[in-house]
Short mmCIF file of C-alpha atoms and ligand atoms in Angstrom, two decimals:
data_model
loop_
_atom_site.label_atom_id
_atom_site.label_comp_id
_atom_site.label_asym_id
_atom_site.label_seq_id
_atom_site.Cartn_x
_atom_site.Cartn_y
_atom_site.Cartn_z
CA MET A 1 -4.25 -2.87 16.55
CA GLU A 2 -4.00 -0.82 19.53
CA ASN A 3 -1.94 -3.07 21.17
CA SER A 4 0.99 -2.60 18.53
CA ILE A 5 0.92 0.85 18.96
CA ALA A 6 3.59 2.36 21.43
CA LYS A 7 1.94 6.10 21.65
CA ILE A 8 -0.10 8.43 19.50
CA LEU A 9 1.30 11.39 18.07
CA TYR A 10 -1.38 13.08 16.36
CA ASN A 11 -5.14 11.90 16.90
CA GLU A 12 -7.89 12.00 14.19
CA GLU A 13 -9.24 15.33 15.39
CA GLN A 14 -6.01 16.88 15.07
CA ILE A 15 -5.02 15.47 11.83
CA LYS A 16 -8.58 16.52 10.36
CA THR A 17 -7.91 20.31 11.81
CA ARG A 18 -4.28 20.23 10.12
CA VAL A 19 -5.68 18.74 6.85
CA LYS A 20 -8.17 21.42 6.82
CA GLU A 21 -5.60 24.27 7.57
CA MET A 22 -3.21 22.96 4.63
CA ALA A 23 -6.12 22.94 2.44
CA GLN A 24 -6.79 26.60 2.75
CA GLU A 25 -3.43 27.34 2.52
CA ILE A 26 -3.28 25.36 -0.81
CA THR A 27 -5.86 26.92 -2.32
CA LYS A 28 -4.72 30.52 -1.60
CA ASP A 29 -1.47 29.42 -3.57
CA LEU A 30 -2.64 27.48 -6.00
CA MET A 31 -6.29 27.62 -7.00
CA GLY A 32 -7.03 27.02 -10.84
CA ASP A 33 -8.26 24.47 -12.97
CA ASP A 34 -5.04 23.41 -14.25
CA LEU A 35 -3.66 21.68 -11.02
CA ILE A 36 -3.10 17.94 -11.05
CA VAL A 37 -3.25 16.62 -7.80
CA LEU A 38 -0.69 13.24 -7.92
CA THR A 39 -0.78 11.21 -5.08
CA VAL A 40 2.00 8.64 -3.96
CA LEU A 41 0.35 5.56 -3.27
CA LYS A 42 -0.41 4.01 -1.52
CA GLY A 43 0.57 6.08 1.65
CA GLY A 44 -0.32 9.37 0.38
CA ALA A 45 -4.21 8.13 -0.41
CA MET A 46 -5.76 9.02 3.23
CA LEU A 47 -4.30 12.51 2.97
CA SER A 48 -5.22 13.16 -0.63
CA ALA A 49 -8.85 11.94 -0.15
CA ASP A 50 -9.13 14.45 2.74
CA LEU A 51 -7.42 17.17 1.20
CA VAL A 52 -8.84 17.44 -2.31
CA ARG A 53 -12.30 17.24 -0.71
CA CYS A 54 -11.63 20.67 1.08
CA PHE A 55 -11.06 22.16 -2.20
CA ASP A 56 -13.74 24.73 -3.42
CA PHE A 57 -12.22 24.27 -7.39
CA PRO A 58 -12.26 21.34 -9.73
CA VAL A 59 -9.02 19.43 -9.94
CA THR A 60 -7.36 16.66 -11.75
CA LEU A 61 -6.66 13.43 -9.86
CA ASP A 62 -3.56 10.81 -10.37
CA TYR A 63 -1.70 8.35 -8.87
CA ILE A 64 1.83 7.12 -9.14
CA ALA A 65 3.03 4.06 -6.93
CA VAL A 66 6.93 4.26 -6.40
CA SER A 67 9.11 2.05 -4.17
CA SER A 68 11.99 3.40 -1.97
CA TYR A 69 11.73 0.96 0.57
CA TYR A 70 12.24 -2.65 -0.17
CA SER A 71 11.14 -4.14 3.75
CA GLY A 72 12.01 -2.86 7.28
CA THR A 73 12.78 0.98 8.08
CA VAL A 74 15.64 2.00 6.17
CA SER A 75 15.46 3.85 2.97
CA THR A 76 17.51 2.04 0.39
CA GLY A 77 17.52 5.43 -1.90
CA ASN A 78 16.84 3.46 -4.99
CA VAL A 79 13.65 4.80 -6.38
CA GLN A 80 11.69 2.44 -8.56
CA ILE A 81 8.18 3.53 -10.83
CA LYS A 82 5.86 0.76 -9.96
CA LYS A 83 2.67 2.81 -11.44
CA ASP A 84 3.39 5.66 -13.82
CA THR A 85 0.55 8.59 -14.21
CA ASP A 86 -2.25 8.35 -16.77
CA ILE A 87 -2.34 12.07 -18.13
CA ASN A 88 0.08 14.53 -19.54
CA ILE A 89 1.32 17.10 -17.08
CA ASN A 90 3.11 19.08 -19.77
CA GLY A 91 2.65 22.48 -19.12
CA LYS A 92 0.47 21.84 -16.17
CA ARG A 93 0.83 22.65 -12.34
CA VAL A 94 1.36 19.22 -10.40
CA LEU A 95 0.91 19.14 -6.54
CA ILE A 96 2.46 15.98 -5.31
CA VAL A 97 1.24 14.12 -2.06
CA GLU A 98 2.92 12.06 0.06
CA ASP A 99 2.50 10.49 3.16
CA ILE A 100 5.86 11.52 4.79
CA VAL A 101 9.14 12.75 3.66
CA ASP A 102 12.18 10.79 5.08
CA SER A 103 15.46 10.73 3.07
CA GLY A 104 13.99 12.59 0.29
CA ASN A 105 15.00 10.66 -2.19
CA THR A 106 11.67 9.36 -3.36
CA LEU A 107 10.67 13.21 -3.79
CA ALA A 108 13.66 14.52 -5.20
CA HIS A 109 13.37 11.72 -7.86
CA LEU A 110 9.74 12.86 -8.92
CA LYS A 111 10.10 16.30 -8.55
CA GLU A 112 12.99 15.86 -11.59
CA LEU A 113 10.75 13.79 -13.26
CA PHE A 114 7.95 15.87 -13.41
CA LYS A 115 9.99 19.14 -14.66
CA LEU A 116 11.41 16.75 -17.01
CA ARG A 117 8.20 15.89 -18.34
CA GLY A 118 7.36 19.38 -18.71
CA ALA A 119 5.43 20.33 -15.77
CA LYS A 120 5.05 24.03 -15.28
CA ASP A 121 5.14 24.05 -11.33
CA VAL A 122 5.94 21.44 -9.27
CA LYS A 123 4.99 21.65 -5.44
CA ILE A 124 5.19 19.34 -2.77
CA CYS A 125 2.63 18.47 0.30
CA THR A 126 3.30 16.05 2.64
CA LEU A 127 1.55 14.85 5.78
CA LEU A 128 4.38 14.24 7.89
CA ASN A 129 8.00 15.67 7.39
CA LYS A 130 11.62 14.14 9.21
CA PRO A 131 13.71 16.18 8.92
CA ALA A 132 16.23 14.15 10.78
CA ARG A 133 16.74 11.63 8.13
CA ARG A 134 17.01 14.15 4.91
CA VAL A 135 19.39 13.10 2.55
CA ALA A 136 18.21 14.82 -0.49
CA GLU A 137 18.07 18.69 -0.92
CA ILE A 138 14.47 18.92 -1.29
CA LYS A 139 12.00 22.01 -0.49
CA VAL A 140 8.61 20.89 0.93
CA ASP A 141 6.21 23.32 0.21
CA TYR A 142 3.36 21.97 2.65
CA ILE A 143 3.95 20.26 5.51
CA GLY A 144 1.04 18.86 8.33
CA PHE A 145 3.44 17.79 10.89
CA GLU A 146 7.11 17.45 11.87
CA ILE A 147 8.07 14.49 13.62
CA PRO A 148 10.84 13.06 15.42
CA ASP A 149 13.19 10.40 14.17
CA GLU A 150 10.68 7.46 14.83
CA PHE A 151 8.94 5.07 13.03
CA VAL A 152 5.43 5.86 12.64
CA VAL A 153 2.45 4.09 11.00
CA GLY A 154 -1.35 5.26 10.57
CA TYR A 155 -3.57 7.54 8.21
CA GLY A 156 -1.86 5.78 5.12
CA LEU A 157 1.50 4.91 6.85
CA ASP A 158 2.44 1.36 7.05
CA TYR A 159 4.83 -0.99 8.26
CA ASN A 160 4.99 -4.28 5.82
CA GLN A 161 1.70 -3.17 4.36
CA LEU A 162 -0.07 -2.94 7.88
CA TYR A 163 -1.49 -0.33 10.06
CA ARG A 164 -2.54 2.29 6.94
CA ASN A 165 -6.11 1.75 7.91
CA LEU A 166 -5.49 3.44 11.49
CA PRO A 167 -7.09 6.72 11.84
CA TYR A 168 -4.33 8.35 13.93
CA ILE A 169 -0.41 8.43 13.43
CA GLY A 170 1.29 6.56 16.07
CA VAL A 171 4.24 5.12 16.97
CA LEU A 172 4.96 1.18 16.58
CA LYS A 173 6.00 -0.83 19.72
CA PRO A 174 9.64 -2.02 19.47
CA GLU A 175 8.63 -5.61 19.53
CA VAL A 176 6.29 -5.32 16.07
CA TYR A 177 9.41 -5.07 13.97
CA ALA A 178 12.06 -6.25 15.99
P1 IMP B 201 12.06 8.96 1.49
O1 IMP B 201 12.19 8.53 -0.06
O2 IMP B 201 13.25 8.54 2.26
O3 IMP B 201 11.64 10.37 1.66
O4 IMP B 201 10.96 7.65 1.86
C1 IMP B 201 9.62 8.12 1.61
C2 IMP B 201 8.65 6.87 1.84
O5 IMP B 201 9.55 6.13 2.50
C3 IMP B 201 7.46 7.06 2.37
O6 IMP B 201 6.40 7.49 1.52
C4 IMP B 201 7.02 6.14 3.38
O7 IMP B 201 6.59 4.90 2.42
C5 IMP B 201 8.41 5.45 4.02
N1 IMP B 201 8.48 6.11 5.11
C6 IMP B 201 9.37 6.53 5.63
N2 IMP B 201 9.34 7.02 6.90
C7 IMP B 201 8.41 6.00 7.64
C8 IMP B 201 7.86 5.69 8.82
O8 IMP B 201 8.28 6.61 9.99
N3 IMP B 201 6.71 5.00 8.55
C9 IMP B 201 6.64 4.66 7.42
N4 IMP B 201 6.68 4.53 6.01
C10 IMP B 201 8.08 5.70 6.12
MG1 MG B 202 5.13 3.49 1.99
#
């Protein structure tokens, strides 16, 4: 796999440290037993698995799968729910966990949806933020790292469903997706 990576942006140790810091920040703000941690599959799964194990209070876990990317590296802006949540979020507080906020379309759509379903509060936590490509107005409450406008993989992020299992965040060599 390493042959496909042009450079490492954040290594395992840096991610681990940052995730712990985020967990502390979230605990300070959101601690309480009515919190639903809603992970956006598949990319958010690594972050949420590491994050929730840092929480010293019980939370409810649920998962949603959406597609906003059909292929390649450009968002279509069209958000489609492929797997919905199982639990009723009416009156509950929701923390959405995502791998990356790029155009912002996915999270703008989900935040709106959960509010329509009666969530008392919806906060957003993302491992990565790529502000250069933002299209939708969206407040991101917890950000692991800000990254430049480069296509990255690893720690949940994929290129054509591959590389999610890299333990670090790296930039793919252009020839991989050329
Ligand atoms: P948005 O709706 O444009 O904010 O896109 C969010 C989704 O696009 C993320 O959940 C990722 O699946 C995907 N995405 C955006 N940028 C990257 C990247 O650099 N690498 C891998 N996936 C990305
Ligand atoms: Mg994805």
